Short mmCIF file of C-alpha atoms in Angstrom, two decimals:
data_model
loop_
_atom_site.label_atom_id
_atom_site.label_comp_id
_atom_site.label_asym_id
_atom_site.label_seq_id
_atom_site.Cartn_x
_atom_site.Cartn_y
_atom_site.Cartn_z
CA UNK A 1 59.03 36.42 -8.90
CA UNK A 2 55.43 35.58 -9.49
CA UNK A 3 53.29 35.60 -6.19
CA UNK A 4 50.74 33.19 -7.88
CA UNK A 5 50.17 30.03 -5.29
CA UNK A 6 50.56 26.73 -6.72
CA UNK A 7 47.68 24.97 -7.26
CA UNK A 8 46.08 22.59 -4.27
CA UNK A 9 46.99 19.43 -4.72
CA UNK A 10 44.02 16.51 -5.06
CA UNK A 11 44.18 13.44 -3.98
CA UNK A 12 42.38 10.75 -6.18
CA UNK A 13 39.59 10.22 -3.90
CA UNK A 14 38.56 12.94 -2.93
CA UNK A 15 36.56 14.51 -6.20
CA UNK A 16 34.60 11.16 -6.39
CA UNK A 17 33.79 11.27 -2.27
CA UNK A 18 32.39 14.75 -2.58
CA UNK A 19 30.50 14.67 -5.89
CA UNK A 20 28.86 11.04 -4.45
CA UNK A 21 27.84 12.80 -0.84
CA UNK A 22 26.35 15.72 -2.73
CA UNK A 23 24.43 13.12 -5.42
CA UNK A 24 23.22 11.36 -1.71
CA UNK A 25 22.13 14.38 -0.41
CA UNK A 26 20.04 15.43 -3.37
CA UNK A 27 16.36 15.52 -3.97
CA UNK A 28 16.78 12.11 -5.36
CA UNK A 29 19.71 10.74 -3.20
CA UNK A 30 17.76 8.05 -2.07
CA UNK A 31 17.81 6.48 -5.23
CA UNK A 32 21.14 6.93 -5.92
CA UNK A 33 21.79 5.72 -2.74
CA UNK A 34 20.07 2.23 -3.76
CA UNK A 35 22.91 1.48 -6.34
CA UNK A 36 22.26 -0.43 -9.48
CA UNK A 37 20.46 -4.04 -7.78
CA UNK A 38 18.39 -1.48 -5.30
CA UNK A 39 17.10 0.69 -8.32
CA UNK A 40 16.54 -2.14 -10.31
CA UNK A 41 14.77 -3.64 -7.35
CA UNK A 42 12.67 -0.53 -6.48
CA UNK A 43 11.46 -0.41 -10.02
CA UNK A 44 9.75 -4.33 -9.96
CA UNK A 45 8.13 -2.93 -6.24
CA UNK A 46 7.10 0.01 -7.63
CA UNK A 47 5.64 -1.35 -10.54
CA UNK A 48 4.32 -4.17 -9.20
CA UNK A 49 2.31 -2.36 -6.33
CA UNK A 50 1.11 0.06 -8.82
CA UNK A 51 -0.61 -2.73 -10.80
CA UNK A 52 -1.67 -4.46 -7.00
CA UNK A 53 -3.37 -1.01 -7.06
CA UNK A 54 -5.02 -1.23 -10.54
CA UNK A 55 -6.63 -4.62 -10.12
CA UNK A 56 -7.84 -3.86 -6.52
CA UNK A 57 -9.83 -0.40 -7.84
CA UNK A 58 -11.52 -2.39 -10.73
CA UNK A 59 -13.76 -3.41 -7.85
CA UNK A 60 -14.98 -0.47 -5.91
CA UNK A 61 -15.39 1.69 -9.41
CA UNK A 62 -17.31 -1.32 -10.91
CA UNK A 63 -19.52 -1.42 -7.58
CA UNK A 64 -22.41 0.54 -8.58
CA UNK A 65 -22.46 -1.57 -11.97
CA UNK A 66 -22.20 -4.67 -10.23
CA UNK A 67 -24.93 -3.97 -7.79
CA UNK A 68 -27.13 -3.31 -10.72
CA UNK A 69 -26.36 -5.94 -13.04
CA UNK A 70 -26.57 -8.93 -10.00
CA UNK A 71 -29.44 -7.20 -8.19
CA UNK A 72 -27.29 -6.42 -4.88
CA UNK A 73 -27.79 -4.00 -2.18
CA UNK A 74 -25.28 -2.60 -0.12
CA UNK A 75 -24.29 -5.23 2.47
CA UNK A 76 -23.77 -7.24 -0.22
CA UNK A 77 -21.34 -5.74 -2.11
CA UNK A 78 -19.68 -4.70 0.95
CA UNK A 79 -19.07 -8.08 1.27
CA UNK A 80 -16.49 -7.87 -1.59
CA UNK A 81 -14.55 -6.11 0.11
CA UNK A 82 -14.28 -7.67 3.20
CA UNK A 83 -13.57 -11.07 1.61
CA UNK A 84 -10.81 -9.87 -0.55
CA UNK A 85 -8.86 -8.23 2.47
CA UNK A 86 -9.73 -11.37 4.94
CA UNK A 87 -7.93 -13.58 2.58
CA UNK A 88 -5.71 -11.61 1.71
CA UNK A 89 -4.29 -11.75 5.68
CA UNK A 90 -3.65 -15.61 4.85
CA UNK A 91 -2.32 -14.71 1.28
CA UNK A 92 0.38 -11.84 2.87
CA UNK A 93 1.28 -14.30 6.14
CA UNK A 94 1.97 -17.35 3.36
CA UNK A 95 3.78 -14.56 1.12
CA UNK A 96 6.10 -12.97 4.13
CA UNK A 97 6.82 -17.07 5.24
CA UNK A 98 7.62 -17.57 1.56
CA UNK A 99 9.65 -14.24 1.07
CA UNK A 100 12.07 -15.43 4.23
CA UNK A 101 12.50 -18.82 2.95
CA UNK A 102 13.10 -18.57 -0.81
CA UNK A 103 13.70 -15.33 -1.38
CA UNK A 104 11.77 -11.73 -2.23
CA UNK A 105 12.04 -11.73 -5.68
CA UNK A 106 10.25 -15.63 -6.26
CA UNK A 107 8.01 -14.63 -3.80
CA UNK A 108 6.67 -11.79 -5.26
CA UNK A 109 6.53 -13.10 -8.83
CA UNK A 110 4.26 -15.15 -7.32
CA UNK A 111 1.77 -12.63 -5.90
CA UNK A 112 2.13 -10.90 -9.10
CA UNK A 113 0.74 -13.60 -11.01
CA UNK A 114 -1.86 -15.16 -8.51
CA UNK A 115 -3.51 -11.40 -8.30
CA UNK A 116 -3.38 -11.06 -12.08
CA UNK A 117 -4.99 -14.24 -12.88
CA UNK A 118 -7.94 -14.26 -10.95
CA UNK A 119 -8.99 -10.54 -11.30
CA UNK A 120 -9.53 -11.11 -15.20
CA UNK A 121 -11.06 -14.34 -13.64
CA UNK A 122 -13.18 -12.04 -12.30
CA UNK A 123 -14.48 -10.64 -15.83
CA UNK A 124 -15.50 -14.00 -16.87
CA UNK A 125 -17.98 -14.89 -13.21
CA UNK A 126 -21.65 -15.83 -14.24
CA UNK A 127 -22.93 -14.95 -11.15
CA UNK A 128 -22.47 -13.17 -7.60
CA UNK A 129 -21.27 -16.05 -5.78
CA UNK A 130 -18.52 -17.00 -8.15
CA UNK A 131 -17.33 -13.44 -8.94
CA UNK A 132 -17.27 -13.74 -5.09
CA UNK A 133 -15.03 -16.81 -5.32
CA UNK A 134 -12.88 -15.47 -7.64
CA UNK A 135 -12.19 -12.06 -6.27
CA UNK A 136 -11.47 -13.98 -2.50
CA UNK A 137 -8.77 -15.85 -4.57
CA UNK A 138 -7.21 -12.57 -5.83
CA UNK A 139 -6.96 -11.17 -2.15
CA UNK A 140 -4.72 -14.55 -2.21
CA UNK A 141 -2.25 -12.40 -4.10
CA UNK A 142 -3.00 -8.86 -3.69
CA UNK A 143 -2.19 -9.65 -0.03
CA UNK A 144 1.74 -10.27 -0.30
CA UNK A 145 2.62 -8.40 -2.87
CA UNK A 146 3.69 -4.91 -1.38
CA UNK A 147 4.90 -6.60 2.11
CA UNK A 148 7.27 -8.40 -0.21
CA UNK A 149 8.01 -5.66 -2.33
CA UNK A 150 8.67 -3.66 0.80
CA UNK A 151 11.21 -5.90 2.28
CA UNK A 152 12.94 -6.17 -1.33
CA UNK A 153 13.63 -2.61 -1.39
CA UNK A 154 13.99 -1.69 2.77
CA UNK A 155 16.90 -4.09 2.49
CA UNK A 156 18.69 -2.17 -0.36
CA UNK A 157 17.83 1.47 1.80
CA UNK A 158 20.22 3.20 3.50
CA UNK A 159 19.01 3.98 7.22
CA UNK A 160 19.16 7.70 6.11
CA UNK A 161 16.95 7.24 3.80
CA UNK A 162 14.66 4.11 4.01
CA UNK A 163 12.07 6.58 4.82
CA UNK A 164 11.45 8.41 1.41
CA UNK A 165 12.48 5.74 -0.71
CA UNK A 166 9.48 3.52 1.06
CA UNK A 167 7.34 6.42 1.23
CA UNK A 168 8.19 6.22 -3.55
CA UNK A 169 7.72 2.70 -3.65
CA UNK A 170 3.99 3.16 -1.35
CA UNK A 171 3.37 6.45 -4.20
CA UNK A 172 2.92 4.23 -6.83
CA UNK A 173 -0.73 2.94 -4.71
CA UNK A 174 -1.69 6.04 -6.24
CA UNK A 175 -0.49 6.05 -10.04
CA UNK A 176 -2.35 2.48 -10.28
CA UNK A 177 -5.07 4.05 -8.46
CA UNK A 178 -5.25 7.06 -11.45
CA UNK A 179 -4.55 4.58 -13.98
CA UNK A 180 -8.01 2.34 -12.88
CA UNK A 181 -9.57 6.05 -12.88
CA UNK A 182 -8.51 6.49 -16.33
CA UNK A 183 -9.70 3.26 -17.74
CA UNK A 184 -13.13 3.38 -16.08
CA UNK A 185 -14.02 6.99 -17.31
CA UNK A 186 -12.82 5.31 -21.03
CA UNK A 187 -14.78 1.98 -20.76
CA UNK A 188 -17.55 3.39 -18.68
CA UNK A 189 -18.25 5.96 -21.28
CA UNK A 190 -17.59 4.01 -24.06
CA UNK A 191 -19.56 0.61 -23.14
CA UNK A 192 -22.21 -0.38 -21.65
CA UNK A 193 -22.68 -0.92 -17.71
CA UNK A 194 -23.04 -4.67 -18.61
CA UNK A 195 -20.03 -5.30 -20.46
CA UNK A 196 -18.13 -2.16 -19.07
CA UNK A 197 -17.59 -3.87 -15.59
CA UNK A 198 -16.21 -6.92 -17.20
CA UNK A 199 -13.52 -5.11 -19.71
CA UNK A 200 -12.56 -3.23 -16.23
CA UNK A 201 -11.25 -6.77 -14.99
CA UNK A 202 -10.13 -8.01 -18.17
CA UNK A 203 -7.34 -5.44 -17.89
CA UNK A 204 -6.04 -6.93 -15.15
CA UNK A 205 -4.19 -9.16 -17.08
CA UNK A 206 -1.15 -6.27 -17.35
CA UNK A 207 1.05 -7.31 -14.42
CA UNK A 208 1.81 -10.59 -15.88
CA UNK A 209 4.17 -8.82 -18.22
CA UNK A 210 6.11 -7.30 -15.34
CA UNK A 211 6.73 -10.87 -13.63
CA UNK A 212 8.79 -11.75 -17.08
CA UNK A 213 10.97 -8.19 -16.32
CA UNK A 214 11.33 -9.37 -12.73
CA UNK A 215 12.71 -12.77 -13.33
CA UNK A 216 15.23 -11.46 -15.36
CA UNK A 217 16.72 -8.14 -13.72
CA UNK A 218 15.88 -8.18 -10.20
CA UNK A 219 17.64 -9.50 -7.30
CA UNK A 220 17.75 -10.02 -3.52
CA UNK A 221 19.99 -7.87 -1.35
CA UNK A 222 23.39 -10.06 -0.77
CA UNK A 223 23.03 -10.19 2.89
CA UNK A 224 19.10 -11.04 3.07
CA UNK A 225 20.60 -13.90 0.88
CA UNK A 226 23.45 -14.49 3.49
CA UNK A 227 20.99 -14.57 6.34
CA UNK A 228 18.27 -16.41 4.52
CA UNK A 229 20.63 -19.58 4.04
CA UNK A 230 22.61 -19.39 7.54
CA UNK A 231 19.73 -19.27 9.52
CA UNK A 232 17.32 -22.44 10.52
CA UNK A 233 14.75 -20.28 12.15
CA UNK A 234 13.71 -18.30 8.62
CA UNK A 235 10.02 -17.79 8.09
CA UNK A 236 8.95 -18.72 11.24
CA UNK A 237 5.39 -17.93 12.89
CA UNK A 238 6.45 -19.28 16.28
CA UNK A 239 9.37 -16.71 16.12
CA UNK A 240 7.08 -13.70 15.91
CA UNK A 241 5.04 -15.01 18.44
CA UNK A 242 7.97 -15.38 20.88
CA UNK A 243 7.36 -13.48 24.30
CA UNK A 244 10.59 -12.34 25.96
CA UNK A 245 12.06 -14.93 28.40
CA UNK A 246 15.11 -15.64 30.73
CA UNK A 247 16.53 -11.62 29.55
CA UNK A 248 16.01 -12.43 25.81
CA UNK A 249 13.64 -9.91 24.20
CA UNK A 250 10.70 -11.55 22.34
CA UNK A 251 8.61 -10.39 19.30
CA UNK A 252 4.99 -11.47 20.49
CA UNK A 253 4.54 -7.44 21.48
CA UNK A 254 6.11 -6.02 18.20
CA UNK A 255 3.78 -8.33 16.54
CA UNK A 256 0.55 -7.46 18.74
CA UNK A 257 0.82 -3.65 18.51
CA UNK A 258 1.68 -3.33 14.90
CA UNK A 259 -1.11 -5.55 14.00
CA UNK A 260 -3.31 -2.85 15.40
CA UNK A 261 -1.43 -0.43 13.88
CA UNK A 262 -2.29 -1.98 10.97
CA UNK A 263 -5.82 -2.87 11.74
CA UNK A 264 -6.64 1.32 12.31
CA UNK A 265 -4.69 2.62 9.63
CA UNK A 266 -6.27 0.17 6.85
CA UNK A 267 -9.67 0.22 8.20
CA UNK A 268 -9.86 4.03 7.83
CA UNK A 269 -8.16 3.36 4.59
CA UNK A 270 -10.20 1.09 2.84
CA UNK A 271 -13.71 2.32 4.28
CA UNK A 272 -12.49 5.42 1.67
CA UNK A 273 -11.29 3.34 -0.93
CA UNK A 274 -14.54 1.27 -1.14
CA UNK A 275 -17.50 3.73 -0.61
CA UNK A 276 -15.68 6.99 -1.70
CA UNK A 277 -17.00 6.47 -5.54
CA UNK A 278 -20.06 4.66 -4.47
CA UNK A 279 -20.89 7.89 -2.20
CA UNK A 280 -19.85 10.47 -5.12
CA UNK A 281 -22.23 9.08 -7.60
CA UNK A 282 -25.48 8.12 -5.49
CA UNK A 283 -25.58 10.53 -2.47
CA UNK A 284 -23.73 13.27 -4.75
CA UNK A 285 -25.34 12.46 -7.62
CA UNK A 286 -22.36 12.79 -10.00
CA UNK A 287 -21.67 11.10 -13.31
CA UNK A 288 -19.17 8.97 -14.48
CA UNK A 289 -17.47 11.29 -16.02
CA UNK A 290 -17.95 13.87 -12.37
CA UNK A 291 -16.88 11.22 -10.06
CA UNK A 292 -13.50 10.82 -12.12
CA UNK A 293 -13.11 14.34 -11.78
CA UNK A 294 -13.46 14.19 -7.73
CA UNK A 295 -11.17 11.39 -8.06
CA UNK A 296 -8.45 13.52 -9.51
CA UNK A 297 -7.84 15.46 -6.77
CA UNK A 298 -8.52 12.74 -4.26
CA UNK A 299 -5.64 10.82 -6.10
CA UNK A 300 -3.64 13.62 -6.72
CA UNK A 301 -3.77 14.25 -3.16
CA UNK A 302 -2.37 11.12 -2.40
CA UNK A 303 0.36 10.99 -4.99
CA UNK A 304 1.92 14.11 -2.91
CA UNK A 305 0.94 12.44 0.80
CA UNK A 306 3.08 9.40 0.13
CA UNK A 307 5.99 11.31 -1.28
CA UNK A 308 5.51 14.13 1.66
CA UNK A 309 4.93 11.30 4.33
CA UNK A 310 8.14 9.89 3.44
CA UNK A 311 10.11 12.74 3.46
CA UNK A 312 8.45 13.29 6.72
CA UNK A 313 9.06 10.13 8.50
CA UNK A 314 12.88 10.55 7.74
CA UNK A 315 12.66 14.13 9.44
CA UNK A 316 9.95 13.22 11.95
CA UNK A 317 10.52 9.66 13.08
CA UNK A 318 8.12 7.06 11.98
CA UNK A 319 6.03 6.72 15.11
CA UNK A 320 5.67 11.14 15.16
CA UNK A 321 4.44 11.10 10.80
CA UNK A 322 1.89 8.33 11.94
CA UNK A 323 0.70 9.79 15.08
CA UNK A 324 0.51 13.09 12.70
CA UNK A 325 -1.20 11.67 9.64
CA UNK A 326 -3.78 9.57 11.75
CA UNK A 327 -5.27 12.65 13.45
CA UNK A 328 -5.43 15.14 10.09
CA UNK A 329 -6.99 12.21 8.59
CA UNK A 330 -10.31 11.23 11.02
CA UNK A 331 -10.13 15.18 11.10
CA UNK A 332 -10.48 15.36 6.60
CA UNK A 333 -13.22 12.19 7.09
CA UNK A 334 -15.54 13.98 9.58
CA UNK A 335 -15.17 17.40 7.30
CA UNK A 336 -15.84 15.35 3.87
CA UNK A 337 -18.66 13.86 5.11
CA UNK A 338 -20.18 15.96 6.35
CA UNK A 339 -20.26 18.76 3.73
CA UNK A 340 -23.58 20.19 2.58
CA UNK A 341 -25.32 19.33 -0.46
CA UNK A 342 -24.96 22.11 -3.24
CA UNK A 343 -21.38 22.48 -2.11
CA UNK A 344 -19.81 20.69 -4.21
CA UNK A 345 -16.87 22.90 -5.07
CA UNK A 346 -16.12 22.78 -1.49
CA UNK A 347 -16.41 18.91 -1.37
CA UNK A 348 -14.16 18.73 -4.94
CA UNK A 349 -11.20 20.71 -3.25
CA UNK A 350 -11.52 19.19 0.15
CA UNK A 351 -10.82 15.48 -2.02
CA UNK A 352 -7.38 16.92 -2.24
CA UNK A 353 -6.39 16.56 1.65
CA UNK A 354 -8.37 13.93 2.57
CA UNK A 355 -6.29 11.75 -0.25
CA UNK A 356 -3.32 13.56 1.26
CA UNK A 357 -3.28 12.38 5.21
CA UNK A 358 -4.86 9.02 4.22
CA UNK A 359 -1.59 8.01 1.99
CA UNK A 360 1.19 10.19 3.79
CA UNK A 361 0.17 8.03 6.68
CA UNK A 362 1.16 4.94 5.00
CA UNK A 363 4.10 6.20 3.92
CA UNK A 364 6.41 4.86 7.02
CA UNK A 365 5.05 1.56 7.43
CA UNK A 366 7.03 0.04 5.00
CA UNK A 367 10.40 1.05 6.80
CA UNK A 368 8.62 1.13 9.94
CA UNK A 369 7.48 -2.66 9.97
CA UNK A 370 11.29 -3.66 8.29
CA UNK A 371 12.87 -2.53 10.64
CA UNK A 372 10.69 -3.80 13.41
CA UNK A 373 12.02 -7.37 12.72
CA UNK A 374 14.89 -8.92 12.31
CA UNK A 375 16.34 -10.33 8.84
CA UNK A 376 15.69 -14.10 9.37
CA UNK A 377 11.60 -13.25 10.14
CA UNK A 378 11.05 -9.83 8.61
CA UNK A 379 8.67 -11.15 5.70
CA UNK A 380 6.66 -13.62 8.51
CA UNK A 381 6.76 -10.53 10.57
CA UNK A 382 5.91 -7.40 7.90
CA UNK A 383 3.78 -9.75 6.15
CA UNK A 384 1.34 -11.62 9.08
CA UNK A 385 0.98 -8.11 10.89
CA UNK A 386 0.63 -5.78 7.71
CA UNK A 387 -2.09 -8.43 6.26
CA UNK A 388 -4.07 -9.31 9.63
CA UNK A 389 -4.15 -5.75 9.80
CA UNK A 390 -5.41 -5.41 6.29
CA UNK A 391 -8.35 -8.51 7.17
CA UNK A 392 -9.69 -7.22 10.78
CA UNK A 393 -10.06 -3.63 8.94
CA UNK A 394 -11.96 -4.98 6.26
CA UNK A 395 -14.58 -4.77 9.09
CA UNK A 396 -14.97 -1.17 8.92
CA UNK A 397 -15.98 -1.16 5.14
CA UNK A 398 -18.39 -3.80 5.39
CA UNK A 399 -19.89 -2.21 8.54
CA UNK A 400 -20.57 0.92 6.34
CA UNK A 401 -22.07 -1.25 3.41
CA UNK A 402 -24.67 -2.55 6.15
CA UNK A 403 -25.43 0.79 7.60
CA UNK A 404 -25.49 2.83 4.61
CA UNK A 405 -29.50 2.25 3.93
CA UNK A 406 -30.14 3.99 7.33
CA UNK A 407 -27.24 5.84 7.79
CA UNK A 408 -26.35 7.06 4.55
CA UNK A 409 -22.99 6.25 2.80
CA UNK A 410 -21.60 9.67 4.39
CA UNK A 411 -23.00 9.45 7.88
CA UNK A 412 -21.16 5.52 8.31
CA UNK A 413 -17.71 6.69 7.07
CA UNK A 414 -17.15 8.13 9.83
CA UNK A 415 -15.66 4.21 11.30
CA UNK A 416 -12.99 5.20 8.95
CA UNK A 417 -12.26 8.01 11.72
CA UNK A 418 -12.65 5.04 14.62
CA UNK A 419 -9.71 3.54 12.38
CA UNK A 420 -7.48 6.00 12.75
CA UNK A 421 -8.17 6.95 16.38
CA UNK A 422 -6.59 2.87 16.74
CA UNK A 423 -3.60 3.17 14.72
CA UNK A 424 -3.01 6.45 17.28
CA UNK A 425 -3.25 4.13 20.50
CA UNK A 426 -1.60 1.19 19.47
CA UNK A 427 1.75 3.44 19.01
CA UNK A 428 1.94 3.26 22.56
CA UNK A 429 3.43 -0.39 22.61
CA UNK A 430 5.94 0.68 19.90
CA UNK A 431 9.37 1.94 19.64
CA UNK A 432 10.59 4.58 17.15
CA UNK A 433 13.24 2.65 14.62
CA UNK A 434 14.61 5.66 12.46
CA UNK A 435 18.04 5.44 11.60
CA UNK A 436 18.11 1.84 12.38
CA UNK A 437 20.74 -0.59 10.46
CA UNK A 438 19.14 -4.06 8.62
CA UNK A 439 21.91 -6.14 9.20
#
């Protein structure tokens, strides 16, 4: 008699069960974990916040050629800045209000567009006060689109992994950021100063071709759809501005604290993003070509921070990777600028962690701020406090611009360490959210 055992039965399930938990667990189980419509719908946010990120850098790595050609100094041009990220606040508010009422997907086919049209807008201003104008108006949609995009994909996440799959969609800040590195160490060389800075915002005109893609493939999440048409209360301000009353909780000090949460982390942010270049080539004295180089490992840096950060704020909690990120960041801004001249291999390889811990910071905020709201308000919500946020730190850059001729570029970045020392604080009003449902 054989002593061979028969072989285990299988039921029909249980092959398909096992090989999907093992896909989910996977380096890239979050995006299997989004399904078809969430992958689909990642791809327009990833894409379209990677070309939010292209025509926002065709500013600060035009700056020195725009000071020159329109005769600016440095409070001036400081001011483009600060006008682009004040209105952007009203663009993102109007964009989160429109996201809850008509959907994600219109709504951010519609920052798509308004961002693309005015930057080439840009290329064609005769002087500084319409180039001004113009760039304000592109703030208009530069401000909604990744609170939109956000939302669009948090809503496909699984609570296991909203986290990293946030922490992709913010990565792609950093492969429009390379891309505008790219094309103005190609133009730069290759034209002019005069004409160089317009071609830069003449390429803006690429996102319009993703809207076309958008319109087509992508799709809300069924139940944002569900909620978005049962209830009467969708986009509204007065519901984020609620305080608690009678036992009810309220969302007037969710919305308070993560607007300075917001306000810190983007005013350290975007002091970098503006004067970084600006400081490389006149206080550094590198050329085009050398400041593209710096760039690379500033950007490469933050490629890997937003993918890390993600990972992190899944494993940490969002309010721990924030808390994290904000200190090792003031920390990389006080070391970077204050490196000695002649040391420029040191201030080449220290680019790499200061891009790090400024973009792994970021990485939670768009599950954080998702899944601080509820499903009727979360664009009013995400969007007013991501984008007031965004406007009261566009104070930081500017005051840099205005104390850079005593300072010194270097000396006044260090209110991009100020900005991070606020995001820190205004955790305190906060609660953690990982692992939280968005039904």
């Amino acid at each position: 008699m054989s002593t061979t055992p028969p072989p285990r039965p299988v039921t029909a399930g249980a092959r398909p069960e096992q090989g999907e938990r093992a896909a989910e667990d996977g380096a890239f189980g979050w995006l299997h974990a989004l399904g078809p419509n969430g992958r689909r719908a990642f791809a327009g946010a990833f894409g379209g916040y990677a070309l939010d990120s292209y025509d926002y850098f065709t500013l600060p790595l035009s700056m020195v050629a725009l000071a020159a050609y329109f005769g600016l100094d440095s409070g001036q041009t400081a001011l483009f800045t600060t006008v682009t990220l004040v209105v952007s606040a009203i663009g993102g508010a109007v964009a989160g209000v429109i996201a809850d009422r008509v959907g994600r997907v219109r709504a951010l086919m519609i920052t798509v567009i308004t961002y693309a049209v005015f930057t080439v807008a840009c290329g064609f201003a005769p002087d500084y006060e319409t180039l001004l104008v113009f760039r304000a108006l592109q703030g208009l949609g530069f401000g909604g689109e990744w609170a939109v995009g956000a939302i669009l994909v948090a809503e496909y996440a699984s609570a296991k992994h909203r986290g990293r799959t946030l922490g992709a969609v913010q990565s792609s800040w950093a492969v429009g950021w390379a891309l505008a590195a790219i094309v103005y160490t190609l133009v730069f060389s290759f034209a002019g100063d005069d004409l160089a800075w317009r071609v830069m915002f003449w390429t803006g005109a690429l996102p319009a071709l993703l809207v076309v893609w958008l319109r087509r493939r992508v799709h809300d999440a069924p139940e944002a759809t569900a909620a978005r048409e049962q209830s009467p209360r969708s986009g509204s301000f007065a519901a984020i501005f609620r305080p608690g009353r009678d036992g009810e909780p309220g969302l007037l000090r969710t919305t308070v604290f993560a607007g300075l949460l917001s306000t810190g982390v983007q005013g350290g942010y975007y002091t970098l993003a503006t004067w970084v270049p600006t400081y490389l080539k006149t206080e550094r004295g590198l050329s085009v070509v050398g400041t593209g180089g710096y760039l690379t490992f500033l950007i490469s840096g933050a490629f890997l921070g937003y993918l890390t950060g993600g990972h992190l704020t899944d494993r940490l909690g969002r309010r721990r990777n924030i808390w994290l990120f904000a200190l090792l960041s003031a920390v990389c801004i006080l070391a970077y600028a204050n490196i000695p001249h002649g040391a420029d291999t040191l201030l080449l390889v220290l680019g790499f962690p200061l891009g790090f811990c400024m973009s792994a910071i970021f990485s939670g905020f768009g599950s954080y701020l998702s899944e601080l709201y509820p499903t009727a308000v979360r664009g009013t919500g995400q969007g007013f406090t991501y984008n007031a946020g965004r406007a009261v730190g566009a104070v930081f850059p500017t005051l840099v611009g205005f104390l850079a001729d005593s300072w010194g570029v270097g000396g006044a970045l260090v209110f991009g360490a100020i900005g991070y020392g606020l995001a820190a604080v205004a955790l305190l009003g906060l609660p953690e959210t990982r692992g939280k449902e968005l039904a």
